[in-house]
Short mmCIF file of C-alpha atoms and ligand atoms in Angstrom, two decimals:
data_model
loop_
_atom_site.label_atom_id
_atom_site.label_comp_id
_atom_site.label_asym_id
_atom_site.label_seq_id
_atom_site.Cartn_x
_atom_site.Cartn_y
_atom_site.Cartn_z
CA MET A 1 -10.58 1.64 27.89
CA ALA A 2 -7.07 0.87 29.14
CA VAL A 3 -6.73 0.12 32.87
CA ALA A 4 -3.06 0.96 33.47
CA ALA A 5 -3.46 4.02 31.31
CA PRO A 6 -0.72 4.64 28.77
CA PRO A 7 0.71 8.16 28.56
CA VAL A 8 -1.35 10.64 26.54
CA ALA A 9 0.32 12.43 23.64
CA PRO A 10 1.23 16.08 24.32
CA LYS A 11 -0.88 18.99 23.03
CA HIS A 12 -4.24 17.41 23.81
CA ILE A 13 -7.13 19.86 23.25
CA PRO A 14 -10.51 19.19 24.91
CA VAL A 15 -13.17 17.94 22.42
CA LEU A 16 -10.78 18.15 19.45
CA GLY A 17 -8.24 15.82 20.97
CA HIS A 18 -5.17 15.69 18.70
CA VAL A 19 -6.99 16.25 15.41
CA LEU A 20 -5.18 19.54 14.73
CA SER A 21 -1.69 18.08 15.19
CA LEU A 22 -2.68 15.05 13.15
CA THR A 23 -4.05 17.13 10.31
CA ARG A 24 -1.03 19.43 10.26
CA ASP A 25 1.69 16.76 10.18
CA PRO A 26 0.36 13.23 10.75
CA ILE A 27 3.62 11.38 10.17
CA GLY A 28 5.69 13.74 12.33
CA PHE A 29 3.06 13.62 15.07
CA LEU A 30 2.93 9.82 15.14
CA GLN A 31 6.71 9.53 15.01
CA ASN A 32 7.08 11.83 18.00
CA LEU A 33 4.88 9.50 20.06
CA ARG A 34 7.68 6.93 20.01
CA ALA A 35 9.57 8.93 22.63
CA HIS A 36 6.67 8.63 25.11
CA GLY A 37 6.59 4.85 25.50
CA ASP A 38 5.73 1.49 23.98
CA ILE A 39 2.01 2.37 24.03
CA VAL A 40 0.87 5.99 23.75
CA THR A 41 -2.70 7.27 23.58
CA PHE A 42 -3.88 10.05 21.31
CA TYR A 43 -7.43 11.28 20.70
CA LEU A 44 -9.43 11.61 17.50
CA GLY A 45 -11.88 14.10 18.98
CA THR A 46 -12.95 12.27 22.13
CA ARG A 47 -12.07 8.81 20.72
CA PRO A 48 -8.89 7.35 22.23
CA VAL A 49 -6.48 5.44 19.97
CA HIS A 50 -3.47 3.60 21.37
CA GLN A 51 -0.37 3.64 19.20
CA ILE A 52 1.83 0.56 19.70
CA ASN A 53 5.52 1.32 19.29
CA SER A 54 7.50 -1.77 20.24
CA PRO A 55 8.04 -4.67 17.80
CA GLU A 56 7.16 -7.25 20.49
CA LEU A 57 3.81 -5.65 21.29
CA ILE A 58 3.09 -5.18 17.60
CA ARG A 59 3.65 -8.90 17.17
CA GLN A 60 1.20 -9.58 19.96
CA VAL A 61 -1.51 -7.47 18.28
CA LEU A 62 -0.99 -8.73 14.73
CA VAL A 63 0.07 -12.32 15.33
CA THR A 64 -0.05 -14.01 18.74
CA ASP A 65 -3.19 -12.32 20.11
CA ALA A 66 -4.70 -11.48 16.71
CA ARG A 67 -7.82 -13.49 17.56
CA HIS A 68 -8.66 -10.84 20.17
CA PHE A 69 -8.66 -8.02 17.62
CA SER A 70 -10.92 -7.20 14.69
CA ARG A 71 -10.12 -4.81 11.86
CA GLY A 72 -10.22 -1.14 12.70
CA LYS A 73 -12.69 1.56 11.83
CA ILE A 74 -11.27 2.26 8.37
CA PHE A 75 -12.17 -1.30 7.39
CA ALA A 76 -15.64 -1.06 8.87
CA LYS A 77 -16.11 2.00 6.70
CA ALA A 78 -14.82 0.23 3.58
CA ARG A 79 -17.07 -2.70 4.37
CA GLN A 80 -20.13 -0.47 4.57
CA LEU A 81 -19.39 0.83 1.11
CA PHE A 82 -18.02 -2.17 -0.79
CA GLY A 83 -19.32 -5.19 1.09
CA ASP A 84 -17.22 -7.84 2.79
CA GLY A 85 -14.05 -8.67 0.85
CA LEU A 86 -10.69 -10.13 1.80
CA ALA A 87 -9.13 -6.82 2.81
CA THR A 88 -12.06 -5.87 5.04
CA ALA A 89 -13.57 -9.13 6.37
CA ASP A 90 -13.19 -10.39 9.92
CA GLU A 91 -13.18 -14.00 11.04
CA PRO A 92 -14.68 -16.47 10.27
CA ALA A 93 -15.59 -15.02 6.82
CA HIS A 94 -12.00 -13.88 6.29
CA MET A 95 -10.47 -17.38 6.57
CA ARG A 96 -12.98 -18.84 4.13
CA GLN A 97 -12.36 -16.05 1.62
CA ARG A 98 -8.60 -16.30 1.97
CA ARG A 99 -8.77 -20.00 1.12
CA VAL A 100 -10.71 -19.24 -2.06
CA MET A 101 -8.32 -16.49 -3.16
CA GLN A 102 -4.97 -17.96 -2.10
CA PRO A 103 -4.37 -20.18 -5.17
CA ALA A 104 -4.45 -17.12 -7.43
CA PHE A 105 -1.40 -15.73 -5.56
CA HIS A 106 0.77 -18.86 -5.43
CA HIS A 107 4.35 -18.60 -6.62
CA ASP A 108 3.71 -20.58 -9.82
CA ARG A 109 0.77 -18.38 -10.72
CA ILE A 110 2.89 -15.26 -10.21
CA ALA A 111 5.32 -16.59 -12.83
CA GLY A 112 2.41 -16.53 -15.28
CA TYR A 113 1.48 -12.96 -14.33
CA VAL A 114 5.06 -11.81 -14.98
CA ASN A 115 4.37 -11.98 -18.72
CA VAL A 116 1.45 -9.58 -18.36
CA MET A 117 3.60 -7.36 -16.18
CA ARG A 118 6.38 -7.29 -18.80
CA GLU A 119 3.96 -6.38 -21.58
CA GLN A 120 2.41 -3.54 -19.63
CA ILE A 121 5.70 -2.21 -18.31
CA ASP A 122 7.22 -2.37 -21.77
CA GLU A 123 4.28 -0.41 -23.11
CA THR A 124 4.54 2.25 -20.39
CA VAL A 125 8.30 2.70 -20.35
CA GLY A 126 8.61 2.22 -24.10
CA GLY A 127 6.04 4.97 -24.64
CA TRP A 128 8.13 7.70 -23.00
CA VAL A 129 9.74 10.21 -25.33
CA PRO A 130 13.21 11.58 -24.55
CA ASN A 131 12.99 14.97 -22.81
CA LYS A 132 9.18 15.00 -22.89
CA PRO A 133 7.95 15.52 -19.31
CA ILE A 134 5.82 12.89 -17.61
CA MET A 135 3.95 12.83 -14.29
CA LEU A 136 5.59 9.74 -12.92
CA GLU A 137 3.05 8.89 -10.22
CA GLN A 138 0.26 8.92 -12.81
CA GLU A 139 2.27 6.70 -15.14
CA MET A 140 2.78 4.24 -12.29
CA ALA A 141 -0.86 4.37 -11.19
CA GLY A 142 -2.01 3.60 -14.74
CA LEU A 143 0.56 0.83 -15.02
CA THR A 144 -0.33 -0.98 -11.80
CA LEU A 145 -4.03 -0.71 -12.48
CA ARG A 146 -3.63 -2.26 -15.94
CA VAL A 147 -1.36 -4.98 -14.58
CA THR A 148 -3.75 -5.85 -11.76
CA ALA A 149 -6.81 -5.74 -13.99
CA LYS A 150 -5.21 -7.81 -16.74
CA ALA A 151 -3.49 -10.37 -14.54
CA LEU A 152 -6.34 -10.99 -12.19
CA PHE A 153 -9.35 -10.24 -14.35
CA GLN A 154 -7.79 -11.21 -17.63
CA ALA A 155 -10.62 -10.88 -20.05
CA ASP A 156 -12.25 -7.58 -20.54
CA LEU A 157 -12.32 -5.05 -17.88
CA GLY A 158 -12.09 -3.37 -21.28
CA GLN A 159 -10.22 -0.14 -21.94
CA ALA A 160 -13.15 2.08 -20.99
CA ALA A 161 -13.81 0.18 -17.78
CA VAL A 162 -10.13 0.34 -16.76
CA ALA A 163 -10.17 4.09 -17.38
CA GLU A 164 -13.31 4.40 -15.26
CA VAL A 165 -11.79 2.45 -12.40
CA TYR A 166 -8.69 4.61 -12.65
CA ARG A 167 -10.78 7.79 -12.48
CA SER A 168 -12.93 6.64 -9.56
CA LEU A 169 -10.41 4.87 -7.38
CA ASP A 170 -8.41 7.86 -6.27
CA PRO A 171 -11.27 10.00 -4.85
CA ILE A 172 -12.69 6.90 -3.21
CA LEU A 173 -9.48 5.85 -1.47
CA ASN A 174 -8.77 9.35 -0.22
CA GLY A 175 -12.37 9.90 0.87
CA LEU A 176 -12.26 6.63 2.76
CA ALA A 177 -9.13 7.57 4.72
CA LYS A 178 -10.62 10.97 5.57
CA ARG A 179 -13.91 9.43 6.69
CA SER A 180 -12.29 6.95 9.04
CA MET A 181 -10.47 9.83 10.79
CA MET A 182 -13.62 11.95 11.20
CA PRO A 183 -14.78 12.00 14.78
CA VAL A 184 -18.47 12.19 13.71
CA GLU A 185 -20.17 10.25 10.90
CA LEU A 186 -22.61 13.05 10.21
CA PHE A 187 -19.86 14.84 8.20
CA GLU A 188 -20.19 12.22 5.47
CA ARG A 189 -23.81 13.03 4.84
CA ILE A 190 -23.36 16.75 4.33
CA PRO A 191 -23.47 17.36 0.54
CA THR A 192 -20.08 19.08 0.35
CA PRO A 193 -18.36 19.00 -3.06
CA GLY A 194 -15.92 16.41 -1.64
CA ASN A 195 -18.70 14.13 -0.43
CA ARG A 196 -20.59 14.49 -3.71
CA ARG A 197 -17.45 13.59 -5.68
CA PHE A 198 -16.95 10.57 -3.44
CA ASP A 199 -20.55 9.36 -3.86
CA ALA A 200 -20.50 9.82 -7.64
CA ALA A 201 -17.14 8.04 -7.98
CA LEU A 202 -18.42 5.15 -5.90
CA ARG A 203 -21.57 4.79 -8.01
CA ARG A 204 -19.51 4.74 -11.22
CA LEU A 205 -17.05 2.20 -9.87
CA LEU A 206 -19.74 -0.18 -8.66
CA ALA A 207 -21.55 -0.01 -12.00
CA VAL A 208 -18.38 -0.84 -13.93
CA VAL A 209 -17.48 -3.79 -11.72
CA ASP A 210 -21.04 -5.16 -11.84
CA ASP A 211 -20.91 -5.05 -15.64
CA VAL A 212 -17.68 -7.06 -15.72
CA ILE A 213 -19.06 -9.69 -13.36
CA ALA A 214 -22.25 -9.99 -15.40
CA ALA A 215 -20.15 -10.43 -18.56
CA TYR A 216 -18.14 -13.24 -16.91
CA ARG A 217 -21.26 -15.03 -15.70
CA ALA A 218 -22.95 -14.70 -19.09
CA GLY A 219 -19.84 -15.85 -21.02
CA GLY A 220 -19.40 -18.95 -18.85
CA VAL A 221 -15.75 -19.26 -19.97
CA ASP A 222 -12.91 -20.04 -17.55
CA HIS A 223 -10.23 -17.46 -18.32
CA GLY A 224 -7.90 -18.99 -15.72
CA ASP A 225 -7.87 -15.78 -13.70
CA LEU A 226 -9.07 -14.71 -10.29
CA LEU A 227 -12.44 -13.50 -11.44
CA SER A 228 -13.19 -16.81 -13.19
CA MET A 229 -12.22 -18.56 -10.00
CA LEU A 230 -14.46 -16.31 -7.93
CA VAL A 231 -17.41 -16.65 -10.26
CA THR A 232 -17.00 -20.44 -10.11
CA HIS A 233 -16.65 -20.73 -6.32
CA VAL A 234 -18.85 -17.92 -5.05
CA GLU A 235 -22.51 -17.80 -5.93
CA ASP A 236 -23.25 -14.45 -4.36
CA ASP A 237 -22.48 -11.63 -6.80
CA ASP A 238 -22.23 -9.12 -3.97
CA GLU A 239 -19.32 -11.09 -2.54
CA VAL A 240 -17.64 -11.38 -5.95
CA ARG A 241 -17.99 -7.63 -6.39
CA ALA A 242 -16.54 -7.02 -2.92
CA GLN A 243 -13.48 -9.15 -3.77
CA VAL A 244 -12.88 -7.37 -7.06
CA LEU A 245 -13.06 -4.01 -5.32
CA ASN A 246 -10.83 -5.19 -2.51
CA ILE A 247 -8.10 -6.31 -4.89
CA LEU A 248 -8.31 -3.08 -6.86
CA MET A 249 -8.20 -1.04 -3.66
CA ALA A 250 -5.41 -2.97 -2.02
CA GLY A 251 -3.23 -3.84 -5.00
CA THR A 252 -2.90 -0.83 -7.26
CA GLU A 253 -2.07 2.39 -5.40
CA THR A 254 0.17 0.59 -2.92
CA THR A 255 2.39 -0.76 -5.68
CA ALA A 256 2.23 2.44 -7.75
CA THR A 257 3.22 4.59 -4.79
CA THR A 258 6.16 2.35 -3.92
CA LEU A 259 7.34 2.41 -7.53
CA SER A 260 7.06 6.19 -7.62
CA TRP A 261 9.13 6.53 -4.46
CA ALA A 262 11.69 4.05 -5.79
CA CYS A 263 12.14 6.15 -8.93
CA HIS A 264 12.41 9.29 -6.82
CA GLU A 265 15.24 7.71 -4.83
CA LEU A 266 16.95 6.61 -8.04
CA VAL A 267 16.89 10.22 -9.22
CA ARG A 268 18.39 11.37 -5.93
CA HIS A 269 21.02 8.62 -5.99
CA PRO A 270 22.44 8.21 -9.52
CA ASP A 271 25.02 5.73 -8.22
CA VAL A 272 22.17 3.45 -7.11
CA ALA A 273 20.49 3.87 -10.51
CA ASP A 274 23.75 2.86 -12.20
CA ARG A 275 24.02 -0.28 -10.09
CA VAL A 276 20.42 -1.18 -10.86
CA ALA A 277 21.07 -0.60 -14.56
CA ALA A 278 24.17 -2.82 -14.43
CA GLU A 279 22.21 -5.61 -12.78
CA ALA A 280 19.34 -5.14 -15.21
CA GLU A 281 21.79 -5.29 -18.13
CA SER A 282 23.22 -8.61 -16.96
CA VAL A 283 19.77 -10.12 -16.44
CA LEU A 284 17.83 -8.49 -19.23
CA ASN A 285 20.27 -9.21 -22.08
CA GLY A 286 18.85 -6.30 -23.98
CA ARG A 287 15.22 -7.43 -23.64
CA ILE A 288 13.33 -4.54 -22.17
CA GLY A 289 10.89 -5.73 -19.55
CA GLY A 290 12.50 -9.16 -19.58
CA ALA A 291 13.74 -9.11 -15.99
CA ASP A 292 13.67 -12.27 -13.98
CA PRO A 293 12.43 -11.09 -10.57
CA ASP A 294 14.16 -13.93 -8.74
CA ARG A 295 17.62 -13.00 -9.96
CA MET A 296 17.76 -9.31 -9.17
CA THR A 297 19.33 -9.12 -5.73
CA TYR A 298 20.37 -5.47 -5.85
CA VAL A 299 16.96 -4.33 -7.11
CA ASP A 300 15.57 -6.35 -4.23
CA ARG A 301 17.58 -4.28 -1.74
CA VAL A 302 16.59 -1.03 -3.46
CA LEU A 303 12.91 -1.93 -3.18
CA THR A 304 13.26 -3.13 0.40
CA GLU A 305 14.86 0.17 1.38
CA THR A 306 12.15 2.06 -0.51
CA LEU A 307 9.48 0.16 1.41
CA ARG A 308 11.24 0.94 4.68
CA LEU A 309 11.59 4.65 4.11
CA HIS A 310 8.37 5.19 2.18
CA THR A 311 5.95 2.49 3.35
CA PRO A 312 2.79 3.29 1.39
CA ILE A 313 0.40 1.89 4.04
CA TRP A 314 1.29 4.11 6.94
CA LEU A 315 -1.05 2.73 9.57
CA LEU A 316 -2.72 -0.49 10.56
CA MET A 317 -5.70 -0.29 12.87
CA ARG A 318 -7.33 -2.93 15.03
CA THR A 319 -10.10 -2.96 17.64
CA ALA A 320 -9.88 -5.19 20.72
CA THR A 321 -12.76 -7.68 20.92
CA ALA A 322 -11.72 -9.04 24.34
CA THR A 323 -9.73 -7.86 27.34
CA VAL A 324 -6.06 -7.97 26.31
CA ARG A 325 -2.94 -7.28 28.33
CA LEU A 326 -0.26 -5.50 26.29
CA GLY A 327 2.88 -4.97 28.37
CA ASP A 328 1.67 -3.27 31.53
CA VAL A 329 -1.47 -1.91 29.88
CA THR A 330 -4.84 -3.69 29.92
CA LEU A 331 -7.10 -2.99 26.96
CA ARG A 332 -10.84 -3.48 27.22
CA PRO A 333 -13.08 -4.67 24.36
CA GLY A 334 -13.66 -1.78 21.98
CA ALA A 335 -10.22 -0.22 22.55
CA GLU A 336 -8.67 0.94 19.28
CA VAL A 337 -5.00 0.26 18.62
CA MET A 338 -2.80 1.45 15.83
CA VAL A 339 0.58 0.57 14.35
CA SER A 340 2.27 3.36 12.44
CA MET A 341 4.75 1.94 9.95
CA PRO A 342 6.80 5.13 9.47
CA THR A 343 7.18 5.35 13.27
CA LEU A 344 8.55 1.82 13.30
CA HIS A 345 10.58 1.92 10.08
CA ARG A 346 12.24 5.23 10.94
CA ASP A 347 13.17 4.27 14.49
CA PRO A 348 16.89 5.09 14.87
CA ALA A 349 17.26 2.29 17.43
CA LEU A 350 16.32 -0.19 14.69
CA PHE A 351 17.65 1.58 11.60
CA PRO A 352 20.66 3.80 12.28
CA ASP A 353 20.54 7.12 10.42
CA PRO A 354 16.94 6.27 9.48
CA THR A 355 16.24 9.03 6.98
CA ARG A 356 19.19 7.99 4.80
CA PHE A 357 18.29 5.91 1.75
CA ASP A 358 20.80 3.08 1.87
CA PRO A 359 19.93 -0.17 0.07
CA ASP A 360 23.11 -1.78 1.39
CA ARG A 361 21.83 -1.70 4.94
CA TRP A 362 19.86 -4.78 3.84
CA GLN A 363 22.92 -6.97 3.35
CA GLY A 364 25.08 -8.66 5.96
CA GLN A 365 24.80 -8.69 9.72
CA GLY A 366 22.79 -5.48 10.11
CA ALA A 367 19.82 -6.94 8.28
CA THR A 368 19.87 -10.37 9.90
CA ASP A 369 20.20 -8.92 13.44
CA LEU A 370 17.00 -6.88 13.23
CA PRO A 371 14.41 -7.83 15.84
CA ARG A 372 11.34 -9.63 14.51
CA MET A 373 8.55 -7.31 13.36
CA SER A 374 10.76 -4.26 12.91
CA PHE A 375 10.03 -4.22 9.18
CA ILE A 376 6.43 -4.94 8.22
CA PRO A 377 5.47 -3.08 5.04
CA PHE A 378 3.16 -5.98 4.12
CA GLY A 379 1.76 -6.38 7.63
CA ALA A 380 1.97 -9.65 9.58
CA GLY A 381 -0.13 -12.54 10.84
CA GLY A 382 -3.34 -13.81 9.27
CA HIS A 383 -3.99 -10.57 7.40
CA LYS A 384 -0.51 -10.31 5.90
CA CYS A 385 -0.70 -9.02 2.34
CA ILE A 386 -1.84 -11.75 -0.01
CA GLY A 387 -0.38 -9.80 -2.95
CA GLU A 388 3.17 -9.45 -1.60
CA LYS A 389 4.80 -11.73 -4.19
CA PHE A 390 2.69 -10.23 -6.94
CA ALA A 391 3.77 -6.70 -5.96
CA TRP A 392 7.38 -7.75 -5.62
CA ALA A 393 7.50 -9.27 -9.12
CA GLU A 394 5.79 -6.25 -10.64
CA MET A 395 8.04 -3.72 -8.92
CA THR A 396 11.22 -5.63 -9.76
CA VAL A 397 10.40 -5.87 -13.45
CA ALA A 398 9.37 -2.21 -13.54
CA VAL A 399 12.42 -0.77 -11.78
CA ALA A 400 14.76 -2.87 -13.92
CA ALA A 401 13.01 -1.78 -17.12
CA VAL A 402 13.08 1.91 -16.19
CA CYS A 403 16.78 1.90 -15.31
CA ALA A 404 17.78 -0.18 -18.33
CA ARG A 405 16.50 2.47 -20.69
CA TRP A 406 16.08 5.76 -18.88
CA ARG A 407 17.60 8.15 -16.39
CA LEU A 408 14.85 10.29 -14.94
CA ARG A 409 15.37 13.91 -13.92
CA LEU A 410 13.08 15.79 -11.60
CA ARG A 411 11.56 18.91 -13.18
CA PRO A 412 13.78 21.80 -12.01
CA GLY A 413 12.29 23.78 -9.13
CA HIS A 414 9.94 21.02 -7.96
CA GLN A 415 10.24 20.16 -4.25
CA VAL A 416 9.15 16.63 -3.39
CA ARG A 417 7.22 16.28 -0.11
CA GLU A 418 5.43 13.30 1.38
CA VAL A 419 1.68 13.59 1.69
CA ALA A 420 -0.22 11.30 4.05
CA ARG A 421 -3.61 10.51 2.56
CA ALA A 422 -4.96 7.02 2.03
CA PHE A 423 -1.33 6.16 1.29
CA LEU A 424 1.94 7.90 2.03
CA ARG A 425 2.62 9.48 -1.33
CA PRO A 426 4.83 12.04 -2.97
CA ASN A 427 3.07 15.37 -3.63
CA GLY A 428 3.83 14.91 -7.33
CA LEU A 429 6.75 13.65 -9.38
CA PRO A 430 7.08 15.65 -12.59
CA MET A 431 9.97 13.90 -14.34
CA ILE A 432 11.91 14.26 -17.54
CA PRO A 433 13.01 10.96 -19.07
CA CYS A 434 16.49 11.02 -20.63
CA LEU A 435 17.90 8.14 -22.68
CA VAL A 436 20.90 6.27 -21.34
CA ASP A 437 23.84 6.00 -23.73
CA THR A 438 25.91 2.85 -23.89
CA ALA A 439 28.40 4.25 -21.35
CA GLY A 440 25.59 4.48 -18.81
CA SER A 441 25.17 8.26 -18.69
CA ALA A 442 22.01 10.22 -19.47
CA VAL A 443 21.81 11.92 -22.84
C1 LIG B 501 3.96 -2.54 -2.41
C2 LIG B 501 2.74 -3.03 -2.51
C3 LIG B 501 1.86 -3.45 -1.35
C4 LIG B 501 1.95 -3.14 -0.02
C5 LIG B 501 2.99 -2.27 0.67
C6 LIG B 501 0.85 -3.81 0.64
C7 LIG B 501 0.62 -3.77 2.00
C8 LIG B 501 -0.37 -4.47 2.64
C9 LIG B 501 -0.57 -4.50 4.07
C10 LIG B 501 0.26 -3.73 5.08
C11 LIG B 501 -1.62 -5.32 4.33
C12 LIG B 501 -2.15 -5.71 5.72
C13 LIG B 501 -3.31 -4.87 6.16
C14 LIG B 501 -3.73 -5.19 7.58
O1 LIG B 501 -3.11 -6.00 8.26
O2 LIG B 501 -4.68 -4.58 8.06
C15 LIG B 501 -2.12 -5.80 3.06
C16 LIG B 501 -3.20 -6.64 2.90
C17 LIG B 501 -3.71 -6.99 1.67
N1 LIG B 501 -3.17 -6.74 0.44
FE1 LIG B 501 -1.47 -5.74 0.07
N2 LIG B 501 0.13 -4.50 -0.30
C18 LIG B 501 0.71 -4.32 -1.52
C19 LIG B 501 0.30 -4.88 -2.72
C20 LIG B 501 -0.79 -5.67 -2.90
C21 LIG B 501 -1.19 -6.28 -4.15
C22 LIG B 501 -0.43 -6.16 -5.46
C23 LIG B 501 -2.37 -6.93 -3.92
C24 LIG B 501 -3.23 -7.72 -4.86
C25 LIG B 501 -3.06 -7.81 -6.14
C26 LIG B 501 -2.69 -6.75 -2.51
C27 LIG B 501 -3.81 -7.26 -1.88
C28 LIG B 501 -4.00 -7.27 -0.52
C29 LIG B 501 -5.16 -7.90 0.13
C30 LIG B 501 -6.32 -8.58 -0.57
C31 LIG B 501 -4.96 -7.73 1.50
C32 LIG B 501 -5.85 -8.25 2.64
C33 LIG B 501 -5.29 -9.57 3.10
C34 LIG B 501 -6.04 -10.21 4.24
O3 LIG B 501 -6.54 -9.52 5.14
O4 LIG B 501 -6.11 -11.46 4.26
N3 LIG B 501 -1.71 -6.00 -1.93
N4 LIG B 501 -1.33 -5.28 2.05
#
């Protein structure tokens, strides 16, 4: 598709392309492409994908020339399954939907959600028992799902429905990522146990969401939440359902994964945990879960550094809809391009000593001198995350509440690895919560 062809990634195998290298170590593979140029081609089977490595060209794809790109294949796949929602729609539907949804994510509305966040975080963190092991990533997944469900669909997703969404979402998200990487669609139709699990989970999830929408329509009450707003402004129930699913898909695992990584880094860096606790103490005044997200500047740096090193969304994909010139490469309509966030966020030219977790790199000159588009955990341009402020408030309150009360310890013998599925996650975080005594040490 490209006229001045970009270099092809090493270890290309006929027919298979780079699927083996990608399956073995996707993040390492994509990071190594950086050394080969600003645009590098790799193959999913026989399908070429062009990875964009320079911040300027990334800006062109996501912002200045965004009108010449549609969403990538992963979104087309999600759209087939869930219908057209904000996180999957292309223009002009996308702009119309964004206008309907935007008011629910305004700064003043977020302030209202913070109360729900506090309640849920208090319940989660307050429920831990000293020295009784927890699986942290599951705690965080449950937390963010309840927060999202309660803040945006305030009335009753109902306990049972929330549990059902929780059970179904994970196999669906992972199945979706796998399917978009498959060179041939036929694989999806083979009744393998994985495909059957995916189909069953999807059926359950759709049924639950349809029930909630029907209950809202029947009740006719404005709960002041996103679903009430959708039901009022959108007549088509399929579109309402698509939006609900989009928010659940986009807003829960992303935030939960980031929170899990943040806690992992706090375990590895007790000095950072102490500084967070000190800041939390001065802001919380003893009220667990009472953090004011706007006042926590150190927690802000901790979360920023977590998002740099452990960006949960590890790739953005787009498809050219017109001929586009990117640097000295010309892309034809249909060409697939990709931005890999770990490749960008771990570039030593942008972030010296990139694998080091260092929240203080985000203060002073170093942070302000960064080229535009070198740090894009929430994306950029017209599709930039609508839930960024929501996620930020939730993560700030959660990290402050955890550190104010607990010091976590990793279960001895467990090795944490990153696993690239739908999101870039830890392989598991078995933790032991220990109470903090008044002198700040774990007891
Ligand atoms: C740490 C947490 C989060 C991260 C890292 C994150 C990241 C992202 C990224 C990178 C995109 C852009 C995708 C693209 O350009 O193709 C995006 C879009 C989106 N996010 Fe988030 N997100 C987070 C939390 C949330 C939350 C809490 C919500 C909702 C409650 C949400 C809802 C959405 C939606 C609806 C879109 C599509 C926006 C559009 O295309 O107009 N996200 N997110």
